[in-house]
CSV table of C-alpha atoms in Angstrom, one decimal:
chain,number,residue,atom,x,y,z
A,1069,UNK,CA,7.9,-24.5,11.9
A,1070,UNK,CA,9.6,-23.4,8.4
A,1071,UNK,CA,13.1,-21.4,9.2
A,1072,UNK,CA,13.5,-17.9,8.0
A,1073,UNK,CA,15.7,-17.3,5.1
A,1074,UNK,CA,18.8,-15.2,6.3
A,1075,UNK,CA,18.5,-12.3,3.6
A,1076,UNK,CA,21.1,-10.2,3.3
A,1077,UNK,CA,19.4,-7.0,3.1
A,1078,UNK,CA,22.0,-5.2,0.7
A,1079,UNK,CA,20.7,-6.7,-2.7
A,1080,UNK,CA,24.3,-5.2,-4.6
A,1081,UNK,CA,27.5,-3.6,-3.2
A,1082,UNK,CA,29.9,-2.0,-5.9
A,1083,UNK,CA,32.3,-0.1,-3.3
A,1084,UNK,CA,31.2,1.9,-0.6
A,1085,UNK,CA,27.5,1.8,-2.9
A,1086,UNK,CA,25.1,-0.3,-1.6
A,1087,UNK,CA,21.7,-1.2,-3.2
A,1088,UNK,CA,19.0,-2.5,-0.7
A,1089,UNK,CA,16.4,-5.1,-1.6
A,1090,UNK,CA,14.0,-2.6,-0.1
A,1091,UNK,CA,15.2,0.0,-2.2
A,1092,UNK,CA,14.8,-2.1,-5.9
A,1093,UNK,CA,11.4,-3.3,-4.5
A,1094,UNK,CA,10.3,0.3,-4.6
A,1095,UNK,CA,11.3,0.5,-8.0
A,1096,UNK,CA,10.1,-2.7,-8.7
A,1097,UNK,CA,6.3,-1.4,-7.5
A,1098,UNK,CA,6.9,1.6,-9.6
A,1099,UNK,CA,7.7,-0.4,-12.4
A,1100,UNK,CA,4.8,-2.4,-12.0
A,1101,UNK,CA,2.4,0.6,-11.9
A,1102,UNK,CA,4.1,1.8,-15.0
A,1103,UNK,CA,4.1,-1.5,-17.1
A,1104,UNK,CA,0.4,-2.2,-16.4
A,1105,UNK,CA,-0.9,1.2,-17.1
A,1106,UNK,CA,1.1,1.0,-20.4
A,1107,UNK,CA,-0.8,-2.1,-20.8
A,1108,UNK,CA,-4.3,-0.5,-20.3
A,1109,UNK,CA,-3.4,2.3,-22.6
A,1110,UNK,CA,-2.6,-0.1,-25.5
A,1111,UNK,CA,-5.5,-2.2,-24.7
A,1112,UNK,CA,-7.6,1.1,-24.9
A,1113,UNK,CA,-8.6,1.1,-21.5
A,1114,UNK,CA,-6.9,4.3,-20.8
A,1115,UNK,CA,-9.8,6.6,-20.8
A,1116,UNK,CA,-8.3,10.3,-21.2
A,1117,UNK,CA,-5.1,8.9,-19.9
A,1118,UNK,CA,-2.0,9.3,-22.1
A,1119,UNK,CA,1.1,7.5,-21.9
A,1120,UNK,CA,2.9,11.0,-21.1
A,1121,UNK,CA,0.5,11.5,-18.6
A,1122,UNK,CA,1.1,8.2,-16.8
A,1123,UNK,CA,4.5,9.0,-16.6
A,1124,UNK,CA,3.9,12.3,-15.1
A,1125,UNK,CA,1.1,11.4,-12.7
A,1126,UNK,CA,4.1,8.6,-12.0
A,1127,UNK,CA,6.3,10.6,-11.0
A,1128,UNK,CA,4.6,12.6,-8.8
A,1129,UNK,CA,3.0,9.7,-6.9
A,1130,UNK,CA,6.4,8.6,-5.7
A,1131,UNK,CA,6.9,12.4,-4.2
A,1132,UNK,CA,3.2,11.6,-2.4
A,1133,UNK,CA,4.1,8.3,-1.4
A,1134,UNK,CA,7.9,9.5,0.3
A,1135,UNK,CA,6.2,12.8,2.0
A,1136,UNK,CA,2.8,11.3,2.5
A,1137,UNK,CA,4.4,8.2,4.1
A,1138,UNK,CA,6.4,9.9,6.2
A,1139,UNK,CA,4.2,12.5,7.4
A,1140,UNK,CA,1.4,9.6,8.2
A,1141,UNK,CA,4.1,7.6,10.0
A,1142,UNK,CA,4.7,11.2,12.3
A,1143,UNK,CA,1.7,11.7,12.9
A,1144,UNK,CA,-0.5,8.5,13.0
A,1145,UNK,CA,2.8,6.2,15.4
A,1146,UNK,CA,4.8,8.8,17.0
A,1147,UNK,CA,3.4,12.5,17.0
A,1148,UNK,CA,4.8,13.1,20.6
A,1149,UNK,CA,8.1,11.8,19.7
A,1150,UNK,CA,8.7,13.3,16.5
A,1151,UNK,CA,7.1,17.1,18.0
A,1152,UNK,CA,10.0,17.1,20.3
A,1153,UNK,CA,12.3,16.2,17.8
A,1154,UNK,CA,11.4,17.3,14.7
A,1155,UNK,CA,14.5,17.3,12.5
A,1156,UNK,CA,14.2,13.5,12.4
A,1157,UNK,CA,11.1,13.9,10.2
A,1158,UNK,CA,13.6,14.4,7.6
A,1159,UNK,CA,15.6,11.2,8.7
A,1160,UNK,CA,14.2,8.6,6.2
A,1161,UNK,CA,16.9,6.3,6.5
A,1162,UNK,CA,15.9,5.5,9.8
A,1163,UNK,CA,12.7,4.2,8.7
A,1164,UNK,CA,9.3,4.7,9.2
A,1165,UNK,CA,6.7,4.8,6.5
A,1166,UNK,CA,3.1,4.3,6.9
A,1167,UNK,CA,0.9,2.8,3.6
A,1168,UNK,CA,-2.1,5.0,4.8
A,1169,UNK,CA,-0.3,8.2,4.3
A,1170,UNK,CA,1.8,7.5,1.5
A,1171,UNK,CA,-1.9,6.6,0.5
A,1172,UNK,CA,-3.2,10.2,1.1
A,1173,UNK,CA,-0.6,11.4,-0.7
A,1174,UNK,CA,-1.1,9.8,-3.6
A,1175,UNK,CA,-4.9,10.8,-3.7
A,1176,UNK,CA,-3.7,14.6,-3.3
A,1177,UNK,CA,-1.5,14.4,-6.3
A,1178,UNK,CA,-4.2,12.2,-8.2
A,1179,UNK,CA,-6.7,15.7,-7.3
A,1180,UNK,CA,-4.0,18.0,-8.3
A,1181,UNK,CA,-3.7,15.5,-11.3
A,1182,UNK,CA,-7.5,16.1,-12.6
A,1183,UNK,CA,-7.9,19.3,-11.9
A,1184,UNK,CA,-5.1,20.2,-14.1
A,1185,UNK,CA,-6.5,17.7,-17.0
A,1186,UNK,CA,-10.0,19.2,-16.4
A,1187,UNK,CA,-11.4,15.3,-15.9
A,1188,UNK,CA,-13.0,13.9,-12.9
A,1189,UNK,CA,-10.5,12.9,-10.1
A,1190,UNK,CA,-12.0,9.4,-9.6
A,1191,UNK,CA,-11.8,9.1,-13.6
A,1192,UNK,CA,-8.2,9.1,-12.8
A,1193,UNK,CA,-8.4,7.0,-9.6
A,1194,UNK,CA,-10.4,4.3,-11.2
A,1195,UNK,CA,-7.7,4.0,-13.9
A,1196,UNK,CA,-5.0,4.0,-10.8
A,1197,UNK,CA,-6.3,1.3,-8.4
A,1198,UNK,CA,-6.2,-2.1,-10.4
A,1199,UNK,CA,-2.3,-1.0,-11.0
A,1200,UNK,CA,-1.4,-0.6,-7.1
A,1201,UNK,CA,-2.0,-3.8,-6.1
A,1202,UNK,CA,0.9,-5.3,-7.6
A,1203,UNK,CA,3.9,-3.0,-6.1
A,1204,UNK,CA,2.0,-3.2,-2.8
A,1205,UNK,CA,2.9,-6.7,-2.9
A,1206,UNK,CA,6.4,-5.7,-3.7
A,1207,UNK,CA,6.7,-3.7,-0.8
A,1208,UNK,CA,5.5,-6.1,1.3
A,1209,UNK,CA,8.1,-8.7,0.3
A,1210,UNK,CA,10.9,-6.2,0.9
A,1211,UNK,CA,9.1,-6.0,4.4
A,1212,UNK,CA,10.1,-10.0,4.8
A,1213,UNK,CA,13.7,-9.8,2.9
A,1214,UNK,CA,14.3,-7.2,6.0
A,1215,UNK,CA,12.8,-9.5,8.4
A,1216,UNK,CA,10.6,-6.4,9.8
A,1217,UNK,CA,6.9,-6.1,10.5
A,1218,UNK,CA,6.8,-9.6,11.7
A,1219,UNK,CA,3.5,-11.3,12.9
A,1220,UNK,CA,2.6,-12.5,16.2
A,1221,UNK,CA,3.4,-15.3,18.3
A,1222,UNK,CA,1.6,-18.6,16.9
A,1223,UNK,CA,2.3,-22.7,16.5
A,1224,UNK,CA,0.6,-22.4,13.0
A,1225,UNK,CA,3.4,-25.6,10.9
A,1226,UNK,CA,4.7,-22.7,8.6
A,1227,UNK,CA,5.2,-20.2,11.7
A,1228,UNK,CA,9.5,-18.6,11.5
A,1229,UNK,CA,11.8,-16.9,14.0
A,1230,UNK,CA,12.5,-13.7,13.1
A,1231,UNK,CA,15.7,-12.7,14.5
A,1232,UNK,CA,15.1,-8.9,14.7
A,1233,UNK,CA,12.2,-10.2,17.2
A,1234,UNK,CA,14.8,-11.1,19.4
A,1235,UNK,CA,12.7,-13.4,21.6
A,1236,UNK,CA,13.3,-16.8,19.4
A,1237,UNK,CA,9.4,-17.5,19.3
A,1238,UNK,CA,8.0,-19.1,16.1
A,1239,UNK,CA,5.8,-16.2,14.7
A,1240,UNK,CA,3.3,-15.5,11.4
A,1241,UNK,CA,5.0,-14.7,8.3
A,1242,UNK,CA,2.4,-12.0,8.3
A,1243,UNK,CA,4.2,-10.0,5.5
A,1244,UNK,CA,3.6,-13.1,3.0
A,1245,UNK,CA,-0.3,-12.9,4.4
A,1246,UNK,CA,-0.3,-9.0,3.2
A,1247,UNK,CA,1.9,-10.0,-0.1
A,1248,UNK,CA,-0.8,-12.5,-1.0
A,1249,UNK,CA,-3.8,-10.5,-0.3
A,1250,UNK,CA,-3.3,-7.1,-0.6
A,1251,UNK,CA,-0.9,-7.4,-3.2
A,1252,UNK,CA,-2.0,-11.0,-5.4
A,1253,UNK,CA,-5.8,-11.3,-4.9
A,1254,UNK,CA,-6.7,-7.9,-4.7
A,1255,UNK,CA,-4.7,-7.2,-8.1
A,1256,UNK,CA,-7.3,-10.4,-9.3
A,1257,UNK,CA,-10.4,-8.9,-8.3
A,1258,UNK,CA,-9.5,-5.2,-9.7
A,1259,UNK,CA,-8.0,-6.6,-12.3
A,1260,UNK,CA,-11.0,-8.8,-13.5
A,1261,UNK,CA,-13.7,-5.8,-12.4
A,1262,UNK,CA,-11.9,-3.3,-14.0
A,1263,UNK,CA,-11.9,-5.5,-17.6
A,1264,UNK,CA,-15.4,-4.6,-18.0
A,1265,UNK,CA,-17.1,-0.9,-17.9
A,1266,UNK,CA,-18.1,0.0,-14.2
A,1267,UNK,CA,-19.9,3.3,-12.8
A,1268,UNK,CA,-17.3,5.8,-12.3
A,1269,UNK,CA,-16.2,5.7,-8.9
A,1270,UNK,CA,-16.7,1.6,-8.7
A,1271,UNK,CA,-13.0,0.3,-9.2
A,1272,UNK,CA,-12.0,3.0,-6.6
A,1273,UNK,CA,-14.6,1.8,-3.8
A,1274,UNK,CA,-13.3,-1.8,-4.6
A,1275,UNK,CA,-9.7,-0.7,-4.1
A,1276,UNK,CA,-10.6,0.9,-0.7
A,1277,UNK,CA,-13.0,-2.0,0.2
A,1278,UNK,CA,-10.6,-4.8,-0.4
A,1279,UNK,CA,-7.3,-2.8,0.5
A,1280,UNK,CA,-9.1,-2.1,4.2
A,1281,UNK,CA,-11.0,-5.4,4.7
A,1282,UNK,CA,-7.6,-7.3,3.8
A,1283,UNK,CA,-5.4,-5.2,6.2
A,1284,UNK,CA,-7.9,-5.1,8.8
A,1285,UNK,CA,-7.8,-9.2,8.8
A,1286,UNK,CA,-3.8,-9.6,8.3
A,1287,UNK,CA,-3.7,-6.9,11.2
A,1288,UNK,CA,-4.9,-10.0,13.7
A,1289,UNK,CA,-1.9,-12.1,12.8
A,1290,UNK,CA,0.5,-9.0,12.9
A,1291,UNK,CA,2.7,-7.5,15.9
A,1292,UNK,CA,1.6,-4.5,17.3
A,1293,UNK,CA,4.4,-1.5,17.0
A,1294,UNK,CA,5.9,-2.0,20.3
A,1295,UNK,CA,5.7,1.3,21.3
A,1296,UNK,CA,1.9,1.4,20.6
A,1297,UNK,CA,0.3,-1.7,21.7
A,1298,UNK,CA,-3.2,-2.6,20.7
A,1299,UNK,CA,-5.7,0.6,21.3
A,1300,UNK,CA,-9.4,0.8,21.8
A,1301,UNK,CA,-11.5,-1.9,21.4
A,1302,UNK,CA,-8.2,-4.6,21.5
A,1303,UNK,CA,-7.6,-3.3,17.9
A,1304,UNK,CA,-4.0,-2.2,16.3
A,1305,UNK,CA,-3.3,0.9,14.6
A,1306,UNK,CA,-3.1,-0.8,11.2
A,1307,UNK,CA,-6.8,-1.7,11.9
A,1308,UNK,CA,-8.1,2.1,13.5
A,1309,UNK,CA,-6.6,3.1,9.7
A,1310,UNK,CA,-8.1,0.4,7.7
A,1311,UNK,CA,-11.5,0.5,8.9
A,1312,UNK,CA,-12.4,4.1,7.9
A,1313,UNK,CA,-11.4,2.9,4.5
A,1314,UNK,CA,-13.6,-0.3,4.3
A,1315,UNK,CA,-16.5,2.2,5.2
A,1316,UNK,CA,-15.7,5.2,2.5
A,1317,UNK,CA,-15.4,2.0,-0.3
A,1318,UNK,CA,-18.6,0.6,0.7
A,1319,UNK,CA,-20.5,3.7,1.3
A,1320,UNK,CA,-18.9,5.2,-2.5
A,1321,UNK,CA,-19.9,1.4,-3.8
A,1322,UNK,CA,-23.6,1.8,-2.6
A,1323,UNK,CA,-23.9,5.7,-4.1
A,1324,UNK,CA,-22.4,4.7,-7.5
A,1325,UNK,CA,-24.3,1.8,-7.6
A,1326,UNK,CA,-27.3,3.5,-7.1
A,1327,UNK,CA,-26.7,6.4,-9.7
A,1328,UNK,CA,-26.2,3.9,-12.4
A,1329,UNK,CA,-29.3,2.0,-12.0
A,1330,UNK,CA,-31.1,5.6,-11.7
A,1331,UNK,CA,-29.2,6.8,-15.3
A,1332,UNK,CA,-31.2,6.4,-17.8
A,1333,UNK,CA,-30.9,3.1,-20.5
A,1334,UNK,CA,-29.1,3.5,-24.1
């Protein structure tokens, strides 16, 4: 059993200001997303995309990933709670985000996004997902500086205690488990498919394939929310929202696929 770091969860204190970790590992995700796209622009990779326009489409992605967020944590975890008390929608520093929302919120301002640039919207979404990966993985380690979202009970040798657990049994790091795949490999495999031209429509599927089928995996090492449980079919919530996306990237996958090999050759 490895011991779990005690992180201090305020990163800097100057007075009564205190930075988080969680808070600079938000930024650090946004930085991320920033710095690669950069990258792709000057590698010419860009498509229509400008550098001004990444920093616009930026900016609104972190309003879609706060609102979106929230709003999926309300009403994916705790509708009933949150309906009779709803001015606690608006307490964010309680807590309570959910990926899968913050998710939808993104893809509504990536819509909004095209349709005002008169391109496609998975032109621009293609472009988006190999950048994600990277600041997922960010989030995922500010999930394990806060010693929250632990994973379940298990005698693996590199098992911790997590104190906010408050039972003292060795459990999976299960936040490294999403850091390394949802944030490390699948930044690898967009990374590397997106290198070479693709069907429009392809890097997304990928994105939604290997986002969902990682989740859905980590989610059998993970703790259930307490106040949730496992649901139908012995399954979490993190798993009920991961598999719809799995299915959407394979079933876009398959249809792209198919209308490139029925496009005529040049």
């Amino acid at each position: 059993m490895l011991q779990y770091p005690q992180f201090d969860p305020v990163a800097i204190q100057i007075g009564p200001l205190a930075i988080h970790w969680y808070g600079l590992m938000y930024l650090l995700a946004f930085a991320l997303v920033y710095g690669l796209g950069r990258y792709r622009i000057a590698q010419g990779k860009g498509g229509m995309m400008t550098a001004r326009g990444l920093e616009d489409l930026i900016f609104y992605s972190v309003l879609g990933v706060v609102v979106g967020g929230r709003l999926g944590y309300v009403l994916f975890y705790k509708p009933g709670y949150y309906l009779s008390n709803p001015i606690e929608i608006f307490y964010l520093w309680q807590g309570g985000m959910a990926f899968h929302g913050g998710l939808i919120g993104v893809i509504v301002v990536m819509l909004l996004f095209a349709r005002k640039h008169k391109t496609s919207f998975f032109t621009v979404a293609d472009f988006i997902a190999p950048l994600i990966p990277l600041g997922l993985g960010a989030g995922r380690l500010g999930n394990f500086i806060n010693g929250e979202l632990w994973g379940r009970p298990t005698d693996v040798p590199w098992a911790m205690v997590f104190p906010g657990s408050g039972d003292g049994l060795p459990r999976h790091p299960s936040q490294l488990y999403e850091l390394g795949l949802e944030g490390l490999v699948l930044f690898a495999i967009l990374w590397w498919f997106s290198s070479k031209p693709r069907p429009t429509g392809q890097v997304s599927a990928l994105f939604l394939m290997g986002y969902g089928g990682f989740r859905f995996l980590v989610e059998f090492t993970r703790e259930p929310d307490n106040f949730l449980g496992l649901l139908a079919g012995g399954m979490s919530m993190g798993q009920w929202l991961s598999l719809p996306m799995f299915i959407a990237g394979a079933v876009l996958f398959a249809i792209t696929a198919k209308r490139s090999s029925r496009s005529p050759s040049h």
